[in-house]
Tab-separated table of C-alpha atoms in Angstrom:
chain	number	residue	atom	x	y	z
H	89	MET	CA	0.135	-0.114	0.080
H	90	LYS	CA	2.626	2.210	0.992
H	91	ARG	CA	4.418	1.592	-2.400
H	92	THR	CA	1.131	2.487	-4.304
H	93	ALA	CA	0.809	5.880	-2.548
H	94	ILE	CA	4.682	6.414	-3.513
H	95	ILE	CA	4.041	5.533	-6.922
H	96	LEU	CA	0.714	7.856	-7.392
H	97	ALA	CA	2.622	10.838	-5.551
H	98	ALA	CA	5.491	10.439	-8.124
H	99	LEU	CA	2.905	10.554	-11.001
H	100	ALA	CA	0.996	13.749	-9.762
H	101	LEU	CA	4.080	15.501	-9.435
H	102	PRO	CA	3.901	16.461	-13.094
H	103	LEU	CA	0.353	17.326	-12.791
H	104	ALA	CA	0.888	19.725	-9.687
H	105	ALA	CA	3.653	21.576	-11.826
H	106	CYS	CA	0.748	22.428	-14.620
H	107	GLY	CA	-0.022	26.099	-14.032
H	108	GLY	CA	-3.139	25.444	-15.510
H	109	ASP	CA	-3.365	28.973	-17.561
H	110	GLY	CA	-4.654	27.370	-20.753
H	111	ASP	CA	-1.258	27.208	-22.352
H	112	ASP	CA	-1.409	23.469	-22.733
H	113	ALA	CA	-4.495	23.995	-25.037
H	114	LEU	CA	-2.766	26.992	-26.714
H	115	GLY	CA	0.264	24.923	-27.605
H	116	ASP	CA	-2.368	21.894	-28.640
H	117	ARG	CA	-3.761	24.429	-30.909
H	118	ALA	CA	-0.697	25.546	-32.667
H	119	GLU	CA	0.437	21.949	-32.861
H	120	GLU	CA	-2.925	21.022	-34.570
H	121	ASN	CA	-2.722	24.005	-37.044
H	122	TYR	CA	0.876	22.728	-38.036
H	123	ASP	CA	-0.522	19.030	-38.216
H	124	ALA	CA	-3.169	20.442	-40.661
H	125	ALA	CA	-0.965	22.216	-42.989
H	126	ALA	CA	1.149	19.360	-42.979
H	127	ASP	CA	-1.586	16.995	-43.993
H	128	ASN	CA	-2.156	19.613	-46.627
H	129	LEU	CA	1.459	19.130	-47.987
H	130	GLU	CA	0.948	15.372	-48.034
H	131	ASP	CA	-2.067	15.502	-49.956
H	132	MET	CA	-0.426	17.564	-52.464
H	133	ALA	CA	2.552	15.155	-52.392
H	134	ASP	CA	0.055	12.446	-53.429
H	135	ASN	CA	-0.971	14.149	-56.456
H	136	ALA	CA	2.607	15.706	-57.288
H	137	ALA	CA	3.687	15.264	-60.948
H	138	THR	CA	7.268	13.878	-60.196
H	139	PRO	CA	8.740	11.434	-57.419
H	140	ALA	CA	10.951	14.669	-56.889
H	141	GLN	CA	8.322	16.872	-56.077
H	142	GLU	CA	6.654	14.339	-53.867
H	143	ASP	CA	9.741	13.912	-51.967
H	144	MET	CA	10.508	17.676	-51.547
H	145	LEU	CA	6.435	18.178	-50.367
H	146	ASP	CA	6.439	15.252	-48.057
H	147	GLN	CA	10.021	16.462	-46.371
H	148	GLN	CA	8.333	20.060	-46.312
H	149	ALA	CA	4.950	18.314	-44.225
H	150	ASP	CA	7.555	16.580	-42.048
H	151	ASN	CA	9.083	19.704	-41.080
H	152	LEU	CA	5.913	21.300	-40.412
H	153	GLU	CA	4.908	18.492	-38.087
H	154	ALA	CA	8.399	18.978	-36.263
H	155	ILE	CA	8.006	22.648	-35.949
H	156	GLY	CA	4.175	22.138	-34.664
H	157	GLU	CA	5.732	19.908	-31.873
H	158	GLN	CA	8.515	22.438	-30.917
H	159	LYS	CA	6.117	25.028	-31.102
H	160	GLU	CA	3.652	23.421	-28.886
H	161	GLU	CA	6.429	22.647	-26.211
H	162	ALA	CA	7.733	26.065	-26.327
H	163	ILE	CA	4.295	27.624	-25.564
H	164	ASP	CA	3.581	24.980	-22.597
H	165	ASP	CA	7.155	25.714	-21.457
H	166	SER	CA	6.279	29.328	-21.225
H	167	ASP	CA	3.606	29.029	-18.745
H	168	VAL	CA	1.705	32.000	-20.623
H	169	ASP	CA	-1.754	32.631	-19.175
H	170	ALA	CA	-3.789	32.179	-21.956
H	171	ASP	CA	-6.697	33.782	-20.576
H	172	GLN	CA	-4.855	36.889	-20.394
H	173	LEU	CA	-4.395	37.011	-24.258
H	174	THR	CA	-6.474	38.574	-26.728
H	175	GLU	CA	-8.023	36.368	-29.795
H	176	GLU	CA	-5.600	38.106	-31.986
H	177	GLN	CA	-2.706	37.242	-29.957
H	178	LYS	CA	-3.548	33.637	-29.652
H	179	ASN	CA	-3.956	33.280	-33.420
H	180	ALA	CA	-0.481	34.990	-33.899
H	181	MET	CA	0.904	32.348	-31.285
H	182	THR	CA	-0.685	29.347	-32.965
H	183	SER	CA	-0.892	30.430	-36.724
H	184	VAL	CA	1.525	28.485	-39.275
H	185	GLN	CA	3.973	30.743	-40.319
């Protein structure tokens, strides 16, 4: 029983560190936007005229997915209080650039 309590406490520590300022949702929104853009590129790659164009578009899609993951982590790590941001500021933080 004591071991279970220790394990549960250890699992709860990352949750306690979460600021709850909406940065998780904002980060997820950024990653979803980048994933959607990557999906569009992958669709374009499927219809590419040449294998070289297909490879280039697939690589660009992979790059966008990686950027989206990095952006999600950066927003989450920043502990920004998303409730204090305007919708315009949120859009600027989460849009694909």
